[in-house]
Coordinates of C-alpha atoms in Angstrom, one line a residue:
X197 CA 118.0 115.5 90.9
X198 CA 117.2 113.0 93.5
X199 CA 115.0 112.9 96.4
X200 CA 115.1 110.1 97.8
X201 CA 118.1 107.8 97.8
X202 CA 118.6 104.0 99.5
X203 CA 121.1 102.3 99.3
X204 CA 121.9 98.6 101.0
X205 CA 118.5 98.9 103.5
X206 CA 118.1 96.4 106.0
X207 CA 115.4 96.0 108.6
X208 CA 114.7 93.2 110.8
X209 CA 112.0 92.6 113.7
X210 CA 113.5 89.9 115.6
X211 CA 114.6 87.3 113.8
X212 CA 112.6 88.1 110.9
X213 CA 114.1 90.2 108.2
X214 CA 111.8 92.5 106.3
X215 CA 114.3 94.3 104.2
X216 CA 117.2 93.2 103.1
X217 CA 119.6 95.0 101.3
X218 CA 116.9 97.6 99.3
X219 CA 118.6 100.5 97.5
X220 CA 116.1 103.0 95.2
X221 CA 116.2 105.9 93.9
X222 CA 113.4 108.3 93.1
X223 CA 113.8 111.8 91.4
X224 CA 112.6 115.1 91.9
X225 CA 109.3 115.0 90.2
X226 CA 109.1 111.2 89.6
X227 CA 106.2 108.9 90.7
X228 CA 107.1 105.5 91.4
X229 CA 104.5 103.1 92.9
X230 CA 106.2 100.1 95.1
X231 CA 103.6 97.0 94.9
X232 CA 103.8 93.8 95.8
X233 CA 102.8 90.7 98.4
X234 CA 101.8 91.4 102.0
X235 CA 104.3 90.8 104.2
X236 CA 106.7 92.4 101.4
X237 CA 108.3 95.5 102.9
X238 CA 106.8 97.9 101.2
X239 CA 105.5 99.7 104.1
X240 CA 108.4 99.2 106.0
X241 CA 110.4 100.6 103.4
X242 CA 107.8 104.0 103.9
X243 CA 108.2 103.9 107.4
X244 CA 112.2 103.7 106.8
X245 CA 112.2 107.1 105.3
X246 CA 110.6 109.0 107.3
X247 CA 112.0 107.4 110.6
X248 CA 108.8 106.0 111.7
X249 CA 111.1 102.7 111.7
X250 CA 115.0 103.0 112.6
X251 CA 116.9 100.5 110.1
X252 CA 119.3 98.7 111.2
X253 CA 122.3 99.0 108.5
X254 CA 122.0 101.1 105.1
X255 CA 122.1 104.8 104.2
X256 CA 119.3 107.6 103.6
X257 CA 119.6 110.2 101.6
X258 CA 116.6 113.3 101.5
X259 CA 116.8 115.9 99.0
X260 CA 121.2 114.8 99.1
X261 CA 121.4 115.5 102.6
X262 CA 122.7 111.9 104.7
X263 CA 120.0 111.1 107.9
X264 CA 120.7 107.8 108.8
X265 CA 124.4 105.7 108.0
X266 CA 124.4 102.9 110.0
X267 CA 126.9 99.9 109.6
X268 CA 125.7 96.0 110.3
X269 CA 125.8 94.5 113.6
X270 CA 126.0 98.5 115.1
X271 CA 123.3 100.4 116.6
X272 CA 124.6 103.6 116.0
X273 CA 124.2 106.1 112.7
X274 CA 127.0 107.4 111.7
X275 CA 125.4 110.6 110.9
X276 CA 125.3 113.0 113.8
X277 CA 123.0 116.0 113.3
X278 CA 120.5 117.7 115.8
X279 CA 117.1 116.7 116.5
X280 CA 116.2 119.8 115.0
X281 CA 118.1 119.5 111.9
X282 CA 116.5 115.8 111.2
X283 CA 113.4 117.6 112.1
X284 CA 113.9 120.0 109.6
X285 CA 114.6 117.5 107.0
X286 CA 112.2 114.7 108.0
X287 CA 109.0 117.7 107.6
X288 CA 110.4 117.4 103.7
X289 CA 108.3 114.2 103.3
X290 CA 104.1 113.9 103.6
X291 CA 103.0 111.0 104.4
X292 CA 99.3 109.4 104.0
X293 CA 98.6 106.5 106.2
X294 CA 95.8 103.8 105.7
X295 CA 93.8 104.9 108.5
X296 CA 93.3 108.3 108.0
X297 CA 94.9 109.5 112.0
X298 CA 92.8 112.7 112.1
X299 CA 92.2 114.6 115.4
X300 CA 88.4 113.9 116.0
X301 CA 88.0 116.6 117.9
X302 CA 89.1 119.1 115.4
X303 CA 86.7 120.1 112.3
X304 CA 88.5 120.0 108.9
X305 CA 89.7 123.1 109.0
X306 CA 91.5 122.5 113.0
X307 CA 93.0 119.4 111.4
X308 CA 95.0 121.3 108.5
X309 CA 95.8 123.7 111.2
X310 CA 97.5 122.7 113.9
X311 CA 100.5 121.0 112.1
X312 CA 101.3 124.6 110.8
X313 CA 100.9 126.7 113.8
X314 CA 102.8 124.2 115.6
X315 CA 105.2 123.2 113.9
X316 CA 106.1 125.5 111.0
X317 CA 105.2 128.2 113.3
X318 CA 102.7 130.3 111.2
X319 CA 99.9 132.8 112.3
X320 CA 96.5 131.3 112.9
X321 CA 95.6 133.6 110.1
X322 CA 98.0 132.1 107.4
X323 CA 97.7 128.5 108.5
X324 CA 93.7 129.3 108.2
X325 CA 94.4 131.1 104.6
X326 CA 96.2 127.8 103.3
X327 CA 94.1 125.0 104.9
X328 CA 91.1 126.8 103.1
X329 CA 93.0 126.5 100.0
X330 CA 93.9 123.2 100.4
X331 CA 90.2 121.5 101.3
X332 CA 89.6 123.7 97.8
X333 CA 91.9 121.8 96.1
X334 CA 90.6 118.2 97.5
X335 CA 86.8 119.2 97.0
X336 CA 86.2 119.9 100.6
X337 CA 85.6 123.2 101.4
X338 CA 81.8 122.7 101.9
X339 CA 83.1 120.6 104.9
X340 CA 85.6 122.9 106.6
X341 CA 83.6 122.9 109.6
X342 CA 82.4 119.1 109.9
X343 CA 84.1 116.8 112.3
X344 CA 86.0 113.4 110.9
X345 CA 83.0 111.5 112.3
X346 CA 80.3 113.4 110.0
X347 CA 82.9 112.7 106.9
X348 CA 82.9 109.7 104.7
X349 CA 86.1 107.3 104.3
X350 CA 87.4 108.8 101.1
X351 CA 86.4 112.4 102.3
X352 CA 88.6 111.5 105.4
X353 CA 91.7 110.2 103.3
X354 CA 91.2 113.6 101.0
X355 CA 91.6 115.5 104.3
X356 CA 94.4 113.6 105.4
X357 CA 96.2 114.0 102.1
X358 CA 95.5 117.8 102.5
X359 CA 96.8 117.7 106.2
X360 CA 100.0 116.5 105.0
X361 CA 100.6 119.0 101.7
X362 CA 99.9 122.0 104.2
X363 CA 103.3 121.5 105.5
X364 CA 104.9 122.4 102.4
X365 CA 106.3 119.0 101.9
X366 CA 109.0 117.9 98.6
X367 CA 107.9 114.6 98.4
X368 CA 104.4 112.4 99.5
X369 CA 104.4 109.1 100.4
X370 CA 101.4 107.3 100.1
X371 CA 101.1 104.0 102.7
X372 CA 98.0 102.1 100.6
X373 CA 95.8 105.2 101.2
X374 CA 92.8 103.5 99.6
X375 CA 93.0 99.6 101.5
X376 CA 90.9 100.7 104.2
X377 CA 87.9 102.4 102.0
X378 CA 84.8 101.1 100.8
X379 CA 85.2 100.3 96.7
X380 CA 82.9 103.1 95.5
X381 CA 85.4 105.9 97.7
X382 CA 88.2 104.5 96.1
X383 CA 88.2 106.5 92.8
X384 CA 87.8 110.0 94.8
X385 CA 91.0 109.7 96.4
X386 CA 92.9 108.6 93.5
X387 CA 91.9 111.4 91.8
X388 CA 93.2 114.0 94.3
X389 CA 96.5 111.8 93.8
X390 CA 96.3 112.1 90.1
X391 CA 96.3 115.5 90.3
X392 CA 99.4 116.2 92.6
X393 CA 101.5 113.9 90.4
X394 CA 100.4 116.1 87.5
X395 CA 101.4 118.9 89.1
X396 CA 104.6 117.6 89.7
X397 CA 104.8 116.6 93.0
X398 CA 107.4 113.7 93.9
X399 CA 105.7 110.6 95.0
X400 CA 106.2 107.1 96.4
X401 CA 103.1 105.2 96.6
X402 CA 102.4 101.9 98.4
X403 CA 99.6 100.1 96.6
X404 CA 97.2 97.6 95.4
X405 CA 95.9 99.6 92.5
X406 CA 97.5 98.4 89.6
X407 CA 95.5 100.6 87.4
X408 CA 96.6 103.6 89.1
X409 CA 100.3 102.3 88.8
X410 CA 99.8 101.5 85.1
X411 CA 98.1 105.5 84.7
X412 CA 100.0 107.1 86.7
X413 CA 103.4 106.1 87.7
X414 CA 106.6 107.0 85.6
X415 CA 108.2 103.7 87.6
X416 CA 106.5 100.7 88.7
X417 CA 108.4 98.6 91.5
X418 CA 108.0 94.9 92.8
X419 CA 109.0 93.7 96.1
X420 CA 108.8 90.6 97.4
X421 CA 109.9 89.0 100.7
X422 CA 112.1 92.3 101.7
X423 CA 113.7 92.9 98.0
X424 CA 113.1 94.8 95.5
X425 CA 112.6 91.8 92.5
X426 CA 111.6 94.3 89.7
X427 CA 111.5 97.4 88.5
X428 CA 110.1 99.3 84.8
X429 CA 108.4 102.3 83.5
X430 CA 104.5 100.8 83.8
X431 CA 104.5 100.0 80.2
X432 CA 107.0 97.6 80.4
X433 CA 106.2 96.4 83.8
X434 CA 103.0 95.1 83.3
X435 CA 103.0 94.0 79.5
X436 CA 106.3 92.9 79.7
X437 CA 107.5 91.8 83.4
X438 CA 110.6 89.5 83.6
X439 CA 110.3 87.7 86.9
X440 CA 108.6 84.8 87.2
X441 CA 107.3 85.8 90.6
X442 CA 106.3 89.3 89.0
X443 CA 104.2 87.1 86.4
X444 CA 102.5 85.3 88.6
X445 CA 101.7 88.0 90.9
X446 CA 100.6 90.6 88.0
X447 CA 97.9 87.5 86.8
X448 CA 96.8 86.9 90.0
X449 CA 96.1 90.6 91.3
X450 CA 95.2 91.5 87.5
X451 CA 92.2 89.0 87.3
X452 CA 91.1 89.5 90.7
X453 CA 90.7 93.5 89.9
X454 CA 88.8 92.1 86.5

């Protein structure tokens, strides 16, 4: 079943198009890693889904439900639901940014909280009883009472990551969640990521870590200047690629990782 469907995306900031015509589709279940270029549209394409960024023509599809249809040259969508029902939907989707955007007032524990009582309305009791579960799961429950400030970079992305699963969400989407760490924190936050797509949560990640994407993805995807140029299961995609552009750009970021 899929997720996530795009179909004809198109994004522009001014005169400058940063998508153009990008449709994907990503099943339940399925992780699919989108790398490529800066400047490519890859986080754009993020940003698309989960209305952080209004397109301006295409279609989106969550879970099979239609959120945005919107026709070139209009500025309208097509699809008229209420704020609460596109809030409804849109909670369906985690996302992980580069910076981490924790509250840095809030320990660990405040941060997993307040999204849940909030939003998703639950006790303070329950939203406690799962945010303690969660900073389990990404190796931080020594730190449920620490501040952002007192946590390292990759201990910060771990309690982002576990922010975002605490509201329940279908699919993650990952925004280069390891760019802005130091190269030794790296590995710590791939691992948590490892693990969810083992589990089998549905995942679209932005990112610069090919060997992740090799490990780790079921499909590998390569944009370049607002299109989607290539797309394989990792195997093929990196022993195999049939784009020029996807050759050069697989022995350039290949031997700088080396």
């Amino acid at each position: 079943m899929a997720m996530i469907v795009t179909e004809n995306l198109c994004k522009s900031f001014h005169s400058l198009e940063v998508l153009k015509d990008v449709s994907l589709t990503i099943d339940q279940g399925e992780v699919v890693c989108i790398v490529g270029p800066s400047g490519a549209g890859k986080s754009t394409y993020l940003r698309a889904l989960n209305n952080l960024e209004t397109i301006n023509s295409g279609k989106i599809y969550i879970d099979g439900v239609l959120i945005e249809d919107r026709e070139k040259g209009s500025h309208t969508n097509k699809v008229k639901i209420s704020r609460s029902e596109r809030l409804s939907i849109l909670l369906e989707l985690g996302m992980v940014f580069q910076r981490f955007n924790l509250f840095p007032h809030m320990t660990a524990l405040e941060n997993i909280v307040i999204a849940q009582t909030t939003v998703r309305k639950r006790s303070k009791e329950e939203a406690t009883e799962k945010a303690l579960d969660l900073l389990e799961r990404v190796g931080l429950l020594d730190k449920t009472n620490e501040y952002p400030s007192k946590l390292s970079g990759g201990q910060q992305q771990r309690l982002a990551i576990a922010r975002a699963l605490a509201m329940d969400p279908k699919v993650m989407l990952f925004d280069e969640p390891t760019s802005a760490l130091d190269p030794e924190l790296v590995g710590e936050v791939l691992a948590v990521m490892k693990k969810l797509a083992e589990d089998g949560m549905t995942m679209i990640v932005v990112t610069h870590e090919m060997a992740f994407a090799r490990d780790v993805a079921d499909r590998v995807v390569f944009m370049a200047d607002g299109v989607i140029v290539e797309q394989s299961p990792p195997e093929e995609f990196f022993n195999n690629p049939k784009n020029p552009r996807l050759r050069e750009f697989l022995r350039r970021t290949i031997t700088r990782e080396e």
